Short mmCIF file of C-alpha atoms in Angstrom, two decimals:
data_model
loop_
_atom_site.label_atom_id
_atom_site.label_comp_id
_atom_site.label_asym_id
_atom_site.label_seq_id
_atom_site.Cartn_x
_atom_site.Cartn_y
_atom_site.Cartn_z
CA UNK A 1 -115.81 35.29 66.64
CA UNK A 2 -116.65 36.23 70.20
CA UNK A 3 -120.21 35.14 69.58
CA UNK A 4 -119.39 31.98 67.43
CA UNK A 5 -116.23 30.10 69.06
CA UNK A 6 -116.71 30.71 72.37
CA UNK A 7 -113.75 27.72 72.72
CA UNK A 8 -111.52 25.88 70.87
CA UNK A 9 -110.12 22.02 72.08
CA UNK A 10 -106.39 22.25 70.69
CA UNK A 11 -104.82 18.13 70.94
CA UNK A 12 -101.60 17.64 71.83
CA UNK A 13 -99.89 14.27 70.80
CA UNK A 14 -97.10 13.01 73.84
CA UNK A 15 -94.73 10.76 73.78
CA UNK A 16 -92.78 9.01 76.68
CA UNK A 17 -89.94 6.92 76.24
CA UNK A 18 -88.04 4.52 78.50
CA UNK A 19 -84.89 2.83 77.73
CA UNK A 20 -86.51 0.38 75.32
CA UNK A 21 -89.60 1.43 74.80
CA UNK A 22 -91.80 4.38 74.11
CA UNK A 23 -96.02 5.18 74.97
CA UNK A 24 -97.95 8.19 72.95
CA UNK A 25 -101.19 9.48 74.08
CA UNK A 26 -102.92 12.10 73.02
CA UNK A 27 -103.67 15.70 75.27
CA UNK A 28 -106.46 17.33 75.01
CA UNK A 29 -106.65 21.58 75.47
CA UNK A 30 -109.89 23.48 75.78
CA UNK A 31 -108.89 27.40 74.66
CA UNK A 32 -111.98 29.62 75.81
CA UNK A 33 -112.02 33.08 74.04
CA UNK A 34 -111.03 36.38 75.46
CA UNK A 35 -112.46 39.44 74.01
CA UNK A 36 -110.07 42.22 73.66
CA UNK A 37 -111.08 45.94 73.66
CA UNK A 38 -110.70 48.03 70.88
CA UNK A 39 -107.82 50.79 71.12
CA UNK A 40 -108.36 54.15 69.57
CA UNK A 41 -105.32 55.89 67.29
CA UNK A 42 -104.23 59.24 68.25
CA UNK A 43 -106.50 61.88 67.42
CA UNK A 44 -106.59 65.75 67.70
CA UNK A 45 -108.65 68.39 68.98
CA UNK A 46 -110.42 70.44 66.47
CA UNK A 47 -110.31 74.37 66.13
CA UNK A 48 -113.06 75.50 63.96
CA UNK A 49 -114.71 79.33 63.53
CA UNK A 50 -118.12 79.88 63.97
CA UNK A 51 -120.54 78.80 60.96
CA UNK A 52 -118.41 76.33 59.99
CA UNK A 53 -119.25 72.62 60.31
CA UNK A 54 -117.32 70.05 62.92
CA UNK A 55 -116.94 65.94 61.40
CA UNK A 56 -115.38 64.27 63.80
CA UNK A 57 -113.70 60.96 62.14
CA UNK A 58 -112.07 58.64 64.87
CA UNK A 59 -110.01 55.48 64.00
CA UNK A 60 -109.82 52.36 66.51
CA UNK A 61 -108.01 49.14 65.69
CA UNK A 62 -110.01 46.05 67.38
CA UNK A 63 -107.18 43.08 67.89
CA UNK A 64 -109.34 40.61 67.32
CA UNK A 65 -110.58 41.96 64.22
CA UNK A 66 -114.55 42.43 65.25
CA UNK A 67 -116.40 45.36 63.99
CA UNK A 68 -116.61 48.35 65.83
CA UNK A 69 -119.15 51.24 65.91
CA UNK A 70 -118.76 54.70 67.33
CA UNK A 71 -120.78 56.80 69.69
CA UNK A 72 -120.43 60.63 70.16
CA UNK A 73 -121.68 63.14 73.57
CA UNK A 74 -123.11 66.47 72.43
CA UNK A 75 -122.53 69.02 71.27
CA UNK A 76 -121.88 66.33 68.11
CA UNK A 77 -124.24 63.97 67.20
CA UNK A 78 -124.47 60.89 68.86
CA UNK A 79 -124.07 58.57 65.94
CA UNK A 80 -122.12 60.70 62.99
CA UNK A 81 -120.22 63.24 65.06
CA UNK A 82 -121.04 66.12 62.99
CA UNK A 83 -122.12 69.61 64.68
CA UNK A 84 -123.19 72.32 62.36
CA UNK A 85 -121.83 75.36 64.45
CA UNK A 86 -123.89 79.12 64.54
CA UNK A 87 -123.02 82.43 65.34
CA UNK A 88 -122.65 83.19 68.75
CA UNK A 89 -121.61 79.87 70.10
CA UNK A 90 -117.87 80.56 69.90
CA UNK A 91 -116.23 78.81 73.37
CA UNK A 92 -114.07 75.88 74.10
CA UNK A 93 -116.64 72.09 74.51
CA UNK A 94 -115.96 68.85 74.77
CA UNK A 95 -117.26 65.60 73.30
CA UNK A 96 -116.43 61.95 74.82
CA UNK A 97 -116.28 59.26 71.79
CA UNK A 98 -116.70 56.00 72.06
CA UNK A 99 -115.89 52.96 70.38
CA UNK A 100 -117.18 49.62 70.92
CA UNK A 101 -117.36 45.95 69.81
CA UNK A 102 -120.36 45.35 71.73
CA UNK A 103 -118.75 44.01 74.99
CA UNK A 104 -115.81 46.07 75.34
CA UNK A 105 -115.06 49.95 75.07
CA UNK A 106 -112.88 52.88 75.24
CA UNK A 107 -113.48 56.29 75.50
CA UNK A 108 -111.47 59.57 74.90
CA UNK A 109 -112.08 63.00 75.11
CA UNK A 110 -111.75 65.75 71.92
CA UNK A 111 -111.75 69.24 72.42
CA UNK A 112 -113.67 71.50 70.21
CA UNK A 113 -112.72 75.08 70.02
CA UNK A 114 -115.03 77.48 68.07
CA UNK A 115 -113.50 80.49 67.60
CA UNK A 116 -115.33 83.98 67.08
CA UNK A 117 -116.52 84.29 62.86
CA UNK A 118 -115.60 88.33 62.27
CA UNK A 119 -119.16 90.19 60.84
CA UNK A 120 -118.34 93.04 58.21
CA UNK A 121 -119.64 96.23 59.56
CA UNK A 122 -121.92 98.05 57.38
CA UNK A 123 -121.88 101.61 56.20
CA UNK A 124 -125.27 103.61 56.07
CA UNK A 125 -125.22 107.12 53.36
CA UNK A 126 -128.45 109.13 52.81
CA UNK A 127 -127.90 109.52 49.37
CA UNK A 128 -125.21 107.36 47.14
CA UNK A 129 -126.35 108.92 44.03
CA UNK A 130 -126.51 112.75 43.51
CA UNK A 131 -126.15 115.55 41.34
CA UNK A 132 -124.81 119.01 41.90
CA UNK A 133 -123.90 121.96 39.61
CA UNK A 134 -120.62 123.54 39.72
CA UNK A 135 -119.62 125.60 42.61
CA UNK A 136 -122.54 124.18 44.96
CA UNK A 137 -121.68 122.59 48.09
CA UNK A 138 -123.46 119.71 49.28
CA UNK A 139 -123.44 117.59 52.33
CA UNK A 140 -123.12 113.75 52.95
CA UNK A 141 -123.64 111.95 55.93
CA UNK A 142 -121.89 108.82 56.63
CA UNK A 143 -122.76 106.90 59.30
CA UNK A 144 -121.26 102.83 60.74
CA UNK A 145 -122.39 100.16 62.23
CA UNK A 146 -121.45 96.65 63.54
CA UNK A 147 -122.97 93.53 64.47
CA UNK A 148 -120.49 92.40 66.57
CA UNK A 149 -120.05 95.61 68.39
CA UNK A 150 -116.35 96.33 67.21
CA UNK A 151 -114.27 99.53 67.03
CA UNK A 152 -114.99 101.06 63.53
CA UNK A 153 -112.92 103.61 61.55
CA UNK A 154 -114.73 105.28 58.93
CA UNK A 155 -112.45 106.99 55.61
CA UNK A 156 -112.69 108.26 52.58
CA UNK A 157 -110.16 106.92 49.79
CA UNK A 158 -108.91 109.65 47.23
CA UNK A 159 -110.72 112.58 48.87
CA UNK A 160 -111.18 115.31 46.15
CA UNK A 161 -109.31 118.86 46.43
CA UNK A 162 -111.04 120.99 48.12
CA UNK A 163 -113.38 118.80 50.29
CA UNK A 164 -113.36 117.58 54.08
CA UNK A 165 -114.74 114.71 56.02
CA UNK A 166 -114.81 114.64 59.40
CA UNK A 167 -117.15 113.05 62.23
CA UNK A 168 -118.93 111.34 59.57
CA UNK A 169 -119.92 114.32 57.27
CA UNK A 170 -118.43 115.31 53.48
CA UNK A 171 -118.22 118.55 52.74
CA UNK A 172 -117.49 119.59 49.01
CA UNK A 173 -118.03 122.56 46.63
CA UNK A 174 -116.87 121.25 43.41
CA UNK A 175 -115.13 123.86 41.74
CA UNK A 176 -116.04 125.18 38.42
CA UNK A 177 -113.22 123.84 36.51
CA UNK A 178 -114.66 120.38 37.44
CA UNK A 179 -116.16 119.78 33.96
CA UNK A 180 -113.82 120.56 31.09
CA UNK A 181 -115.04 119.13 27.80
CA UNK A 182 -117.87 121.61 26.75
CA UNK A 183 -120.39 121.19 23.71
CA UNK A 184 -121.92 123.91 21.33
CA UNK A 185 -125.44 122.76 22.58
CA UNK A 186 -127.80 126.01 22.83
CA UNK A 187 -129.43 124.22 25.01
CA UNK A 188 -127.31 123.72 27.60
CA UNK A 189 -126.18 127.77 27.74
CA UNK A 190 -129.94 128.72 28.53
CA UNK A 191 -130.55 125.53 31.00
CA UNK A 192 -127.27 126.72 32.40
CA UNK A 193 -128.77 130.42 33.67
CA UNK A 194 -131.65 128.28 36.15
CA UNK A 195 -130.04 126.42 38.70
CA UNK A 196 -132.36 123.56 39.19
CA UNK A 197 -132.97 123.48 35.37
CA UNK A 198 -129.07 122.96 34.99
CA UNK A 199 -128.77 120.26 37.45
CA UNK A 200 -131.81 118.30 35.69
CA UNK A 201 -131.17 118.91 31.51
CA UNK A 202 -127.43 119.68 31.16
CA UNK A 203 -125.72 117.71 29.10
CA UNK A 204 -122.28 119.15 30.18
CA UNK A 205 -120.93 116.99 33.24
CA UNK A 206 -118.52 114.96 34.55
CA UNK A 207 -118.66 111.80 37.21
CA UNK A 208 -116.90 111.65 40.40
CA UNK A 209 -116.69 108.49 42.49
CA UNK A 210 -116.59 108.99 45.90
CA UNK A 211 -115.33 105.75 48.19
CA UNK A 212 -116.47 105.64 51.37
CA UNK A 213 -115.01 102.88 53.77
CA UNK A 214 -115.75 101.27 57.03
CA UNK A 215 -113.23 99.00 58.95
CA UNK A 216 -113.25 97.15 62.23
CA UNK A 217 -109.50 96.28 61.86
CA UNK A 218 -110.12 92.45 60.25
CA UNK A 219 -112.47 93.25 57.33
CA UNK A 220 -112.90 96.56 55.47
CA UNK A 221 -116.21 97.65 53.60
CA UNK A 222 -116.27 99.95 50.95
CA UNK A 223 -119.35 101.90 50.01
CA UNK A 224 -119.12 103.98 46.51
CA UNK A 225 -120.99 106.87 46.05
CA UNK A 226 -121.84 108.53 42.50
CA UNK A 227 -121.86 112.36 41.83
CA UNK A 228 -122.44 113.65 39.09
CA UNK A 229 -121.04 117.44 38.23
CA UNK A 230 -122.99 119.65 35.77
CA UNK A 231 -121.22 122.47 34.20
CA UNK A 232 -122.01 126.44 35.23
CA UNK A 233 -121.32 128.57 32.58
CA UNK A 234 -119.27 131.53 33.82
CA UNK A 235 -119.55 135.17 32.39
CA UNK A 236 -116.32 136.48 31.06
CA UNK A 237 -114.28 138.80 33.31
CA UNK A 238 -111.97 141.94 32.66
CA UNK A 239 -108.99 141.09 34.27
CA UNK A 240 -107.08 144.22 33.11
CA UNK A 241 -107.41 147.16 30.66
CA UNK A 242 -104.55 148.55 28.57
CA UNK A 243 -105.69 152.30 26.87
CA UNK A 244 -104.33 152.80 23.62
CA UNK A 245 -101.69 155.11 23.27
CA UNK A 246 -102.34 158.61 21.33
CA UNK A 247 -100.69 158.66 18.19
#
């Protein structure tokens, strides 16, 4: 319209009476058009964490009806107002948008607030995957770590009888009622009498899961560890000895 009807005549018909008699004539009106600015609706800031994406999506009513375009400062993009945010860039910004019918504009302010996108910490175990015979005592070192440099407690959930873990290290001697189902397998009493030949070719065991866990107080890892517990075949004792009474 602006660029089209620059102005409008508008006529006016008048008439003037006397006593007896009346006149008409007929007024003439040139209307010149005014352009009037377009006017943006209320819109919020935006609260985003990091890695997440930012659309900014303004609405502006133009009075006269003429189509507007937008225009965004960085950190969006100039012409679609997106921002695809990255870690580390958490922070408070702020991005002017514009809108326009090509001769008259408005501009507003939006605040962007990244917050800080919480990084699981990691755990770190020499071995998750070991086997032991009854009644040995092994060692496991458990060690943390976090990107984001946050206060970690380490745990253990369901610690077995018997064991300990403490600055990082498990201590455990599984005890040699660990395994309770046995088999008639010959072969597993003579493996049982060489220690590393037990630990490689019995088939008498049972499986522990350990569950190791790291936690920075937002998100909690777990790291399982598998042990596997071969069974020791114990000689008989002689817990006591009644003599037979003389007859």
């Amino acid at each position: 319209e602006k660029f089209f009807l620059r102005k409008k005549e508008v006529q006016f018909n008048l008439t003037t009476c006397g006593r007896e008699l009346c006149t008409s004539s007929i007024a003439r009106v040139l209307v010149y058009n005014v352009n009037r600015p377009p006017r943006f609706a209320p819109l919020g800031n935006v609260t985003i964490t990091e890695m997440e994406s930012v659309v900014i999506t303004p609405e502006a009513v133009d009075p006269d009806g003429d189509i507007v375009r937008y225009y965004f400062t960085p950190p969006v993009g100039r012409k679609n107002g997106k921002w695809e945010t990255r870690l580390e860039e958490r922070g408070d910004y702020t991005s002017y948008v514009t809108v326009t019918d090509g001769m008259e504009s408005q501009t507003i302010p939006i605040n962007i607030r990244v917050l800080k996108k919480n990084r699981e910490p990691s755990l770190k175990i020499q071995d998750d995957d070991i086997t032991v015979n009854e009644g040995q005592q092994f060692l496991l070192r458990v060690e943390a770590s976090d990107v984001d440099e946050d206060n970690l407690s380490i745990g253990l959930k369901n610690p077995p009888r018997g064991s300990s873990f403490k600055d990082g290290e498990f201590v455990w001697e599984p005890p040699y009622n660990s395994v309770a189902n046995r088999s008639t397998n010959g072969k597993n009493d003579l493996v049982s009498k060489f220690t590393y030949l037990n630990k490689k070719f019995s088939d008498e065991k049972v499986v522990v899961w350990l569950e190791f866990t790291a936690s920075d107080g937002e998100a909690e890892v777990i790291h399982p560890v598998k042990v596997t517990i071969k069974n020791v075949n114990q000689k008989p004792e002689v817990v006591e000895v009644t003599p037979a009474l003389n007859s």
